[in-house]
Amino acid sequence: MKVWSEVLSVLLILTLGCTIALAQSTASISGSVKDTSGAVLPGVEVTVTQTETGLKRSAVTNETGSYTLTNLPIGPYRFEASLPGFRTYAQTGIVLQVNDNPLINAVLEVGQVTETVEVQANAALVETRSTTITQVIDNQRVLELPLNGRQVTELVLLSGVANVGGVNANNSGIRNYPTTTISVAGGAGNGLVYLLDGASHNDPYNNMGLPMPFPDALQEFKVESSAGPAQYGQHASGVMNAVTKSGTNEIHGDVFEFLRNGRLNARNAYALQRDDLRRNQFGGTVGGPIVKNKLFFFAGHQTTTNVQTPVADRQFVPTAAMLAGDFTAFASAECNNGRPLTLRAPFVNNKVDPRSFSPAGDME
């Protein structure tokens, strides 16, 4: 029992740590509640409901009539404030985006609590308490805007404060995956913080961004620049904060296929024949409820196949002599423009003693 108790304690600590880390991919709501005379109302029960999942969060206003609700998943919400002796105040049309913190104030009128004052708020919520310049690329634009290769990172350029980096702008030459280096607000190409669902998404090798999920699996992302909050740190240029999709109370899904084929392309005016590129990107997503209003699932997959004639290039492979440790031919004058090379000591005569080889380095 003692061992199980220790294991459960560790799991609890890890769970709490993950909850704190994921706070950056959620949103919050704060504000105050007053009556029609402008007097603050303590003890008001404030409830917000995520209309797609049924999630409810509640708080009670303090002695100054203020309240705060944190760690809210992004999406559409309904806001209610109720207090005995007053009509219930209800507001719909509230859409929270990643890392939002809107101010929603309520005014309660005297009446029965069973009476409700409905307010429809379709206008965009304006952030008035932060000096950070932000731009949210919502789900509609993520899905519908054309993307060469479906690399979501390229949509950061829509923020208006970003441009493609200079040297090694395409990270595939450095690592074995395709990403685009983005410079935000005049910063360096590796000066952007990438977050995915609240966790760091920077490559520890070069501080560039790791590949993002394909568009159908991404809900939205926000680009922040100019004096970002201290909660991010690490990089001074800006922040790309992305959130993946989640399931709802309804089952939703899609399948897709994107085709590039030389047979469908016109021949280049300077080419003798059409290109022979055959590229297919296909996959799908599905999400829905496991336990309604409580537990949900979402899954997605994308496969890319690319077939084309290899680009003419030269590659060097080790000879049998080199695999045996003999580099005399490789270091000779004939292979080095008339200038022989000498390997570093203790390799006498440009030969490596095979007895010093490690079995882990066997290339055969």
mmCIF file of C-alpha atoms in Angstrom:
data_model
loop_
_atom_site.group_PDB
_atom_site.id
_atom_site.type_symbol
_atom_site.label_atom_id
_atom_site.label_comp_id
_atom_site.label_asym_id
_atom_site.label_seq_id
_atom_site.Cartn_x
_atom_site.Cartn_y
_atom_site.Cartn_z
ATOM 1 C CA MET A 1 0.000 0.000 0.000
ATOM 2 C CA LYS A 2 2.853 2.379 0.761
ATOM 3 C CA VAL A 3 4.282 1.905 -2.745
ATOM 4 C CA TRP A 4 0.897 2.589 -4.361
ATOM 5 C CA SER A 5 0.470 5.667 -2.197
ATOM 6 C CA GLU A 6 3.819 7.025 -3.375
ATOM 7 C CA VAL A 7 2.974 6.282 -7.032
ATOM 8 C CA LEU A 8 -0.377 8.060 -6.744
ATOM 9 C CA SER A 9 1.312 11.047 -5.109
ATOM 10 C CA VAL A 10 3.781 11.350 -7.995
ATOM 11 C CA LEU A 11 0.974 11.079 -10.566
ATOM 12 C CA LEU A 12 -0.996 13.773 -8.743
ATOM 13 C CA ILE A 13 1.997 16.131 -8.766
ATOM 14 C CA LEU A 14 2.556 15.515 -12.490
ATOM 15 C CA THR A 15 -1.132 16.117 -13.215
ATOM 16 C CA LEU A 16 -1.121 19.413 -11.348
ATOM 17 C CA GLY A 17 2.063 20.443 -13.161
ATOM 18 C CA CYS A 18 0.485 19.668 -16.540
ATOM 19 C CA THR A 19 -2.595 21.701 -15.616
ATOM 20 C CA ILE A 20 -0.431 24.743 -14.928
ATOM 21 C CA ALA A 21 1.535 24.313 -18.156
ATOM 22 C CA LEU A 22 -1.622 24.039 -20.241
ATOM 23 C CA ALA A 23 -3.012 27.296 -18.851
ATOM 24 C CA GLN A 24 -1.350 29.204 -21.674
ATOM 25 C CA SER A 25 -3.507 27.422 -24.266
ATOM 26 C CA THR A 26 -6.756 28.363 -22.548
ATOM 27 C CA ALA A 27 -8.501 31.661 -21.782
ATOM 28 C CA SER A 28 -9.985 33.506 -18.827
ATOM 29 C CA ILE A 29 -12.856 35.884 -18.058
ATOM 30 C CA SER A 30 -12.978 38.560 -15.398
ATOM 31 C CA GLY A 31 -15.142 41.539 -14.563
ATOM 32 C CA SER A 32 -17.495 43.002 -11.992
ATOM 33 C CA VAL A 33 -21.217 42.942 -11.191
ATOM 34 C CA LYS A 34 -23.208 46.025 -10.145
ATOM 35 C CA ASP A 35 -26.840 47.041 -9.736
ATOM 36 C CA THR A 36 -28.580 49.744 -11.776
ATOM 37 C CA SER A 37 -27.438 52.449 -9.319
ATOM 38 C CA GLY A 38 -23.777 51.529 -9.835
ATOM 39 C CA ALA A 39 -23.295 49.890 -6.437
ATOM 40 C CA VAL A 40 -21.147 46.743 -6.431
ATOM 41 C CA LEU A 41 -22.834 43.437 -5.642
ATOM 42 C CA PRO A 42 -20.864 40.867 -3.624
ATOM 43 C CA GLY A 43 -22.026 37.258 -3.448
ATOM 44 C CA VAL A 44 -23.298 37.080 -7.034
ATOM 45 C CA GLU A 45 -22.998 33.620 -8.585
ATOM 46 C CA VAL A 46 -21.315 33.904 -11.979
ATOM 47 C CA THR A 47 -21.498 30.880 -14.309
ATOM 48 C CA VAL A 48 -20.068 30.376 -17.788
ATOM 49 C CA THR A 49 -21.064 27.451 -20.017
ATOM 50 C CA GLN A 50 -19.120 26.221 -23.048
ATOM 51 C CA THR A 51 -22.000 25.688 -25.456
ATOM 52 C CA GLU A 52 -20.266 23.006 -27.562
ATOM 53 C CA THR A 53 -19.237 20.732 -24.697
ATOM 54 C CA GLY A 54 -21.572 21.708 -21.850
ATOM 55 C CA LEU A 55 -18.615 22.533 -19.578
ATOM 56 C CA LYS A 56 -19.667 24.796 -16.687
ATOM 57 C CA ARG A 57 -17.447 26.917 -14.450
ATOM 58 C CA SER A 58 -18.703 29.083 -11.581
ATOM 59 C CA ALA A 59 -17.392 31.773 -9.266
ATOM 60 C CA VAL A 60 -18.801 34.151 -6.656
ATOM 61 C CA THR A 61 -18.092 37.886 -6.674
ATOM 62 C CA ASN A 62 -16.010 39.211 -3.782
ATOM 63 C CA GLU A 63 -16.625 42.260 -1.594
ATOM 64 C CA THR A 64 -15.751 44.582 -4.494
ATOM 65 C CA GLY A 65 -18.159 42.819 -6.848
ATOM 66 C CA SER A 66 -15.297 41.345 -8.883
ATOM 67 C CA TYR A 67 -14.831 37.808 -10.184
ATOM 68 C CA THR A 68 -12.276 35.830 -12.209
ATOM 69 C CA LEU A 69 -12.650 32.548 -14.082
ATOM 70 C CA THR A 70 -9.402 31.032 -15.381
ATOM 71 C CA ASN A 71 -8.271 28.012 -17.428
ATOM 72 C CA LEU A 72 -11.316 28.082 -19.709
ATOM 73 C CA PRO A 73 -11.054 25.996 -22.904
ATOM 74 C CA ILE A 74 -11.404 28.140 -26.012
ATOM 75 C CA GLY A 75 -14.735 28.276 -27.841
ATOM 76 C CA PRO A 76 -18.245 29.813 -27.575
ATOM 77 C CA TYR A 77 -19.675 30.577 -24.122
ATOM 78 C CA ARG A 78 -22.861 31.656 -22.356
ATOM 79 C CA PHE A 79 -22.434 33.937 -19.317
ATOM 80 C CA GLU A 80 -24.924 34.147 -16.425
ATOM 81 C CA ALA A 81 -24.968 36.193 -13.197
ATOM 82 C CA SER A 82 -27.657 35.623 -10.554
ATOM 83 C CA LEU A 83 -28.457 36.887 -7.047
ATOM 84 C CA PRO A 84 -31.690 36.518 -5.042
ATOM 85 C CA GLY A 85 -33.809 39.675 -5.390
ATOM 86 C CA PHE A 86 -32.433 40.453 -8.860
ATOM 87 C CA ARG A 87 -33.211 39.304 -12.379
ATOM 88 C CA THR A 88 -30.715 36.843 -13.831
ATOM 89 C CA TYR A 89 -28.331 38.453 -16.315
ATOM 90 C CA ALA A 90 -27.432 36.265 -19.311
ATOM 91 C CA GLN A 91 -25.067 37.029 -22.187
ATOM 92 C CA THR A 92 -24.437 34.863 -25.245
ATOM 93 C CA GLY A 93 -22.228 35.199 -28.307
ATOM 94 C CA ILE A 94 -19.026 35.192 -26.257
ATOM 95 C CA VAL A 95 -16.213 33.475 -28.172
ATOM 96 C CA LEU A 96 -12.949 32.927 -26.301
ATOM 97 C CA GLN A 97 -9.752 32.560 -28.303
ATOM 98 C CA VAL A 98 -6.379 31.281 -27.157
ATOM 99 C CA ASN A 99 -4.952 33.259 -24.209
ATOM 100 C CA ASP A 100 -7.888 35.725 -24.229
ATOM 101 C CA ASN A 101 -8.737 37.621 -21.046
ATOM 102 C CA PRO A 102 -11.829 39.742 -21.814
ATOM 103 C CA LEU A 103 -13.556 41.984 -19.296
ATOM 104 C CA ILE A 104 -17.267 41.140 -18.994
ATOM 105 C CA ASN A 105 -19.254 43.322 -16.624
ATOM 106 C CA ALA A 106 -22.891 42.725 -15.683
ATOM 107 C CA VAL A 107 -25.625 45.021 -14.380
ATOM 108 C CA LEU A 108 -28.426 43.326 -12.413
ATOM 109 C CA GLU A 109 -31.938 44.739 -12.291
ATOM 110 C CA VAL A 110 -34.260 44.343 -9.311
ATOM 111 C CA GLY A 111 -36.758 41.542 -9.852
ATOM 112 C CA GLN A 112 -37.313 37.818 -9.499
ATOM 113 C CA VAL A 113 -34.333 35.537 -10.002
ATOM 114 C CA THR A 114 -36.493 33.468 -12.376
ATOM 115 C CA GLU A 115 -36.655 36.452 -14.730
ATOM 116 C CA THR A 116 -33.767 36.703 -17.173
ATOM 117 C CA VAL A 117 -32.292 39.663 -19.022
ATOM 118 C CA GLU A 118 -30.771 38.308 -22.258
ATOM 119 C CA VAL A 119 -27.882 40.122 -23.953
ATOM 120 C CA GLN A 120 -26.531 39.025 -27.346
ATOM 121 C CA ALA A 121 -22.857 39.924 -27.843
ATOM 122 C CA ASN A 122 -21.785 39.067 -31.366
ATOM 123 C CA ALA A 123 -19.154 41.802 -31.549
ATOM 124 C CA ALA A 124 -15.531 40.792 -31.149
ATOM 125 C CA LEU A 125 -14.175 41.073 -27.617
ATOM 126 C CA VAL A 126 -11.543 43.803 -27.497
ATOM 127 C CA GLU A 127 -8.480 43.338 -25.283
ATOM 128 C CA THR A 128 -7.981 46.626 -23.415
ATOM 129 C CA ARG A 129 -5.579 45.547 -20.663
ATOM 130 C CA SER A 130 -2.514 44.463 -22.630
ATOM 131 C CA THR A 131 0.025 46.361 -24.742
ATOM 132 C CA THR A 132 0.899 43.229 -26.706
ATOM 133 C CA ILE A 133 0.151 43.290 -30.440
ATOM 134 C CA THR A 134 -1.777 40.120 -31.257
ATOM 135 C CA GLN A 135 -3.356 38.463 -34.267
ATOM 136 C CA VAL A 136 -5.521 35.340 -34.084
ATOM 137 C CA ILE A 137 -5.666 33.041 -37.097
ATOM 138 C CA ASP A 138 -8.979 31.285 -36.508
ATOM 139 C CA ASN A 139 -10.091 27.836 -37.590
ATOM 140 C CA GLN A 140 -11.835 29.029 -40.755
ATOM 141 C CA ARG A 141 -8.709 30.672 -42.118
ATOM 142 C CA VAL A 142 -6.513 27.750 -41.052
ATOM 143 C CA LEU A 143 -8.703 25.372 -43.059
ATOM 144 C CA GLU A 144 -9.625 27.458 -46.096
ATOM 145 C CA LEU A 145 -6.529 29.474 -46.968
ATOM 146 C CA PRO A 146 -4.265 27.752 -49.529
ATOM 147 C CA LEU A 147 -1.037 26.318 -48.146
ATOM 148 C CA ASN A 148 1.756 24.827 -50.217
ATOM 149 C CA GLY A 149 2.514 21.593 -48.392
ATOM 150 C CA ARG A 150 -0.124 22.387 -45.731
ATOM 151 C CA GLN A 151 2.445 23.863 -43.344
ATOM 152 C CA VAL A 152 0.402 25.882 -40.853
ATOM 153 C CA THR A 153 3.469 27.858 -39.758
ATOM 154 C CA GLU A 154 3.322 29.818 -43.021
ATOM 155 C CA LEU A 155 0.065 31.450 -41.851
ATOM 156 C CA VAL A 156 2.075 33.382 -39.242
ATOM 157 C CA LEU A 157 2.934 35.705 -42.136
ATOM 158 C CA LEU A 158 -0.692 36.925 -42.061
ATOM 159 C CA SER A 159 -0.083 38.612 -38.716
ATOM 160 C CA GLY A 160 1.433 41.623 -40.475
ATOM 161 C CA VAL A 161 4.563 41.698 -38.305
ATOM 162 C CA ALA A 162 6.307 38.634 -39.744
ATOM 163 C CA ASN A 163 8.354 37.662 -42.760
ATOM 164 C CA VAL A 164 10.225 34.584 -43.925
ATOM 165 C CA GLY A 165 13.732 34.306 -42.471
ATOM 166 C CA GLY A 166 16.852 34.747 -44.575
ATOM 167 C CA VAL A 167 19.515 32.052 -44.703
ATOM 168 C CA ASN A 168 18.155 28.545 -44.154
ATOM 169 C CA ALA A 169 14.601 29.851 -44.285
ATOM 170 C CA ASN A 170 13.466 26.313 -44.960
ATOM 171 C CA ASN A 171 14.499 24.247 -41.957
ATOM 172 C CA SER A 172 14.452 20.976 -43.911
ATOM 173 C CA GLY A 173 18.093 21.545 -44.897
ATOM 174 C CA ILE A 174 19.094 21.408 -41.234
ATOM 175 C CA ARG A 175 16.674 18.823 -39.882
ATOM 176 C CA ASN A 176 14.827 15.984 -41.559
ATOM 177 C CA TYR A 177 11.412 17.663 -41.440
ATOM 178 C CA PRO A 178 10.015 20.647 -43.354
ATOM 179 C CA THR A 179 9.376 23.845 -41.415
ATOM 180 C CA THR A 180 9.678 27.489 -42.345
ATOM 181 C CA THR A 181 11.794 29.935 -40.368
ATOM 182 C CA ILE A 182 9.731 33.001 -39.445
ATOM 183 C CA SER A 183 11.082 36.357 -38.271
ATOM 184 C CA VAL A 184 8.591 38.348 -36.164
ATOM 185 C CA ALA A 185 8.820 42.060 -35.356
ATOM 186 C CA GLY A 186 12.319 42.287 -36.799
ATOM 187 C CA GLY A 187 13.657 39.543 -34.542
ATOM 188 C CA ALA A 188 15.932 36.642 -35.384
ATOM 189 C CA GLY A 189 14.626 33.535 -37.097
ATOM 190 C CA ASN A 190 15.096 31.563 -33.889
ATOM 191 C CA GLY A 191 13.641 34.297 -31.678
ATOM 192 C CA LEU A 192 10.031 33.097 -31.779
ATOM 193 C CA VAL A 193 8.433 31.035 -29.009
ATOM 194 C CA TYR A 194 6.315 28.183 -30.370
ATOM 195 C CA LEU A 195 3.688 26.723 -28.038
ATOM 196 C CA LEU A 196 1.363 23.813 -28.773
ATOM 197 C CA ASP A 197 -1.438 23.251 -26.261
ATOM 198 C CA GLY A 198 0.586 25.223 -23.725
ATOM 199 C CA ALA A 199 3.798 23.194 -24.056
ATOM 200 C CA SER A 200 7.059 24.330 -25.661
ATOM 201 C CA HIS A 201 7.263 23.416 -29.354
ATOM 202 C CA ASN A 202 10.752 24.734 -30.171
ATOM 203 C CA ASP A 203 13.461 22.448 -31.539
ATOM 204 C CA PRO A 204 16.126 22.185 -28.790
ATOM 205 C CA TYR A 205 18.791 21.773 -31.489
ATOM 206 C CA ASN A 206 18.406 25.193 -33.128
ATOM 207 C CA ASN A 207 15.459 26.933 -31.368
ATOM 208 C CA MET A 208 13.426 26.854 -34.580
ATOM 209 C CA GLY A 209 9.808 25.746 -34.608
ATOM 210 C CA LEU A 210 8.887 22.079 -34.758
ATOM 211 C CA PRO A 211 6.258 20.984 -37.320
ATOM 212 C CA MET A 212 2.718 21.939 -36.371
ATOM 213 C CA PRO A 213 -0.285 19.604 -36.726
ATOM 214 C CA PHE A 214 -1.933 19.588 -40.145
ATOM 215 C CA PRO A 215 -4.706 22.203 -40.638
ATOM 216 C CA ASP A 216 -7.667 19.868 -40.038
ATOM 217 C CA ALA A 217 -6.331 19.009 -36.556
ATOM 218 C CA LEU A 218 -5.579 22.598 -35.491
ATOM 219 C CA GLN A 219 -8.229 24.813 -33.897
ATOM 220 C CA GLU A 220 -6.450 28.172 -34.095
ATOM 221 C CA PHE A 221 -3.298 30.017 -33.111
ATOM 222 C CA LYS A 222 -2.342 33.472 -31.884
ATOM 223 C CA VAL A 223 0.758 35.479 -32.787
ATOM 224 C CA GLU A 224 1.894 37.926 -30.090
ATOM 225 C CA SER A 225 4.657 40.494 -30.393
ATOM 226 C CA SER A 226 5.844 43.748 -28.824
ATOM 227 C CA ALA A 227 6.499 43.410 -25.101
ATOM 228 C CA GLY A 228 4.944 40.000 -24.585
ATOM 229 C CA PRO A 229 4.021 38.890 -21.062
ATOM 230 C CA ALA A 230 6.729 37.475 -18.807
ATOM 231 C CA GLN A 231 4.992 34.084 -18.657
ATOM 232 C CA TYR A 232 6.607 33.162 -21.985
ATOM 233 C CA GLY A 233 10.244 34.259 -21.661
ATOM 234 C CA GLN A 234 13.065 32.512 -23.579
ATOM 235 C CA HIS A 235 12.668 34.509 -26.811
ATOM 236 C CA ALA A 236 12.241 38.249 -27.335
ATOM 237 C CA SER A 237 10.770 38.271 -30.843
ATOM 238 C CA GLY A 238 7.254 36.981 -30.232
ATOM 239 C CA VAL A 239 5.024 34.008 -29.508
ATOM 240 C CA MET A 240 3.043 31.611 -31.690
ATOM 241 C CA ASN A 241 0.497 29.952 -29.410
ATOM 242 C CA ALA A 242 -1.377 27.106 -31.148
ATOM 243 C CA VAL A 243 -4.241 24.945 -29.893
ATOM 244 C CA THR A 244 -5.337 21.613 -31.343
ATOM 245 C CA LYS A 245 -8.961 20.670 -31.849
ATOM 246 C CA SER A 246 -10.942 18.768 -29.248
ATOM 247 C CA GLY A 247 -14.110 16.717 -29.307
ATOM 248 C CA THR A 248 -17.563 18.140 -28.570
ATOM 249 C CA ASN A 249 -20.997 16.763 -27.701
ATOM 250 C CA GLU A 250 -21.600 16.118 -31.412
ATOM 251 C CA ILE A 251 -19.663 13.683 -33.603
ATOM 252 C CA HIS A 252 -17.774 15.542 -36.327
ATOM 253 C CA GLY A 253 -15.152 14.443 -38.803
ATOM 254 C CA ASP A 254 -13.780 14.881 -42.281
ATOM 255 C CA VAL A 255 -11.673 13.155 -44.920
ATOM 256 C CA PHE A 256 -9.468 14.912 -47.443
ATOM 257 C CA GLU A 257 -7.176 14.347 -50.402
ATOM 258 C CA PHE A 258 -4.869 16.925 -51.992
ATOM 259 C CA LEU A 259 -3.353 15.895 -55.309
ATOM 260 C CA ARG A 260 -0.505 17.321 -57.364
ATOM 261 C CA ASN A 261 0.143 15.437 -60.577
ATOM 262 C CA GLY A 262 2.243 16.310 -63.601
ATOM 263 C CA ARG A 263 -0.540 15.084 -65.893
ATOM 264 C CA LEU A 264 -2.715 17.948 -64.672
ATOM 265 C CA ASN A 265 -0.039 20.627 -65.132
ATOM 266 C CA ALA A 266 0.892 22.586 -68.216
ATOM 267 C CA ARG A 267 4.415 22.151 -69.547
ATOM 268 C CA ASN A 268 6.873 24.857 -68.575
ATOM 269 C CA ALA A 269 7.686 27.012 -71.605
ATOM 270 C CA TYR A 270 11.398 26.220 -71.256
ATOM 271 C CA ALA A 271 11.031 22.503 -70.477
ATOM 272 C CA LEU A 272 11.029 19.680 -73.000
ATOM 273 C CA GLN A 273 8.328 17.770 -71.140
ATOM 274 C CA ARG A 274 5.923 18.090 -68.235
ATOM 275 C CA ASP A 275 7.169 17.512 -64.725
ATOM 276 C CA ASP A 276 6.528 14.063 -63.329
ATOM 277 C CA LEU A 277 5.686 15.068 -59.742
ATOM 278 C CA ARG A 278 3.070 12.858 -58.091
ATOM 279 C CA ARG A 279 2.235 14.156 -54.618
ATOM 280 C CA ASN A 280 -0.688 12.976 -52.504
ATOM 281 C CA GLN A 281 -1.711 14.287 -49.091
ATOM 282 C CA PHE A 282 -4.654 12.454 -47.600
ATOM 283 C CA GLY A 283 -6.143 11.755 -44.216
ATOM 284 C CA GLY A 284 -9.021 12.605 -41.939
ATOM 285 C CA THR A 285 -10.198 13.568 -38.471
ATOM 286 C CA VAL A 286 -12.964 12.469 -36.112
ATOM 287 C CA GLY A 287 -14.081 13.762 -32.737
ATOM 288 C CA GLY A 288 -17.023 13.379 -30.399
ATOM 289 C CA PRO A 289 -18.212 12.588 -26.885
ATOM 290 C CA ILE A 290 -17.192 9.642 -24.729
ATOM 291 C CA VAL A 291 -19.294 10.819 -21.779
ATOM 292 C CA LYS A 292 -21.557 13.718 -22.743
ATOM 293 C CA ASN A 293 -20.621 17.043 -21.108
ATOM 294 C CA LYS A 294 -17.663 15.380 -19.379
ATOM 295 C CA LEU A 295 -15.230 13.426 -21.561
ATOM 296 C CA PHE A 296 -14.407 13.799 -25.264
ATOM 297 C CA PHE A 297 -12.057 12.416 -27.902
ATOM 298 C CA PHE A 298 -10.435 13.728 -31.071
ATOM 299 C CA ALA A 299 -8.097 11.957 -33.487
ATOM 300 C CA GLY A 300 -6.561 12.798 -36.831
ATOM 301 C CA HIS A 301 -4.062 11.453 -39.341
ATOM 302 C CA GLN A 302 -2.368 12.744 -42.481
ATOM 303 C CA THR A 303 -0.096 10.878 -44.899
ATOM 304 C CA THR A 304 2.046 12.466 -47.605
ATOM 305 C CA THR A 305 3.483 10.535 -50.543
ATOM 306 C CA ASN A 306 5.856 12.195 -52.973
ATOM 307 C CA VAL A 307 7.155 10.543 -56.154
ATOM 308 C CA GLN A 308 9.348 12.341 -58.704
ATOM 309 C CA THR A 309 12.584 11.985 -60.640
ATOM 310 C CA PRO A 310 15.521 12.657 -58.287
ATOM 311 C CA VAL A 311 17.383 15.916 -58.761
ATOM 312 C CA ALA A 312 20.772 15.438 -60.453
ATOM 313 C CA ASP A 313 23.381 15.527 -57.696
ATOM 314 C CA ARG A 314 26.517 13.783 -56.491
ATOM 315 C CA GLN A 315 26.742 11.824 -53.282
ATOM 316 C CA PHE A 316 29.811 10.126 -51.839
ATOM 317 C CA VAL A 317 29.793 6.771 -50.097
ATOM 318 C CA PRO A 318 32.740 5.149 -48.307
ATOM 319 C CA THR A 319 34.780 2.609 -50.246
ATOM 320 C CA ALA A 320 35.655 -0.843 -48.957
ATOM 321 C CA ALA A 321 39.159 0.413 -48.091
ATOM 322 C CA MET A 322 37.752 3.322 -46.081
ATOM 323 C CA LEU A 323 35.416 0.983 -44.189
ATOM 324 C CA ALA A 324 38.544 -1.028 -43.307
ATOM 325 C CA GLY A 325 40.279 2.104 -42.002
ATOM 326 C CA ASP A 326 42.478 2.822 -45.044
ATOM 327 C CA PHE A 327 42.160 6.504 -46.072
ATOM 328 C CA THR A 328 45.356 6.705 -48.144
ATOM 329 C CA ALA A 329 43.482 7.112 -51.441
ATOM 330 C CA PHE A 330 40.968 9.549 -49.955
ATOM 331 C CA ALA A 331 43.787 11.748 -48.587
ATOM 332 C CA SER A 332 46.005 11.484 -51.678
ATOM 333 C CA ALA A 333 46.889 14.415 -53.923
ATOM 334 C CA GLU A 334 44.791 12.972 -56.762
ATOM 335 C CA CYS A 335 41.608 13.335 -54.705
ATOM 336 C CA ASN A 336 42.402 16.792 -53.313
ATOM 337 C CA ASN A 337 43.372 19.012 -56.254
ATOM 338 C CA GLY A 338 47.073 18.107 -56.039
ATOM 339 C CA ARG A 339 47.344 18.775 -52.301
ATOM 340 C CA PRO A 340 47.637 15.647 -50.139
ATOM 341 C CA LEU A 341 45.964 15.546 -46.749
ATOM 342 C CA THR A 342 47.276 14.173 -43.497
ATOM 343 C CA LEU A 343 44.821 12.805 -40.980
ATOM 344 C CA ARG A 344 45.285 13.766 -37.377
ATOM 345 C CA ALA A 345 47.468 11.660 -35.073
ATOM 346 C CA PRO A 346 47.600 8.885 -34.086
ATOM 347 C CA PHE A 347 46.514 7.694 -37.559
ATOM 348 C CA VAL A 348 49.929 6.990 -39.116
ATOM 349 C CA ASN A 349 50.055 6.946 -42.925
ATOM 350 C CA ASN A 350 46.356 7.886 -43.014
ATOM 351 C CA LYS A 351 45.333 4.452 -41.774
ATOM 352 C CA VAL A 352 43.120 3.649 -38.805
ATOM 353 C CA ASP A 353 43.935 0.470 -36.917
ATOM 354 C CA PRO A 354 40.838 -1.773 -37.316
ATOM 355 C CA ARG A 355 41.408 -3.038 -33.776
ATOM 356 C CA SER A 356 40.277 0.376 -32.487
ATOM 357 C CA PHE A 357 36.880 0.082 -34.205
ATOM 358 C CA SER A 358 33.796 -0.134 -32.016
ATOM 359 C CA PRO A 359 31.139 -2.722 -32.932
ATOM 360 C CA ALA A 360 28.562 0.073 -32.605
ATOM 361 C CA GLY A 361 30.097 1.797 -35.637
ATOM 362 C CA ASP A 362 29.892 -1.194 -37.964
ATOM 363 C CA MET A 363 28.379 0.095 -41.232
ATOM 364 C CA GLU A 364 28.156 -3.247 -43.001
#
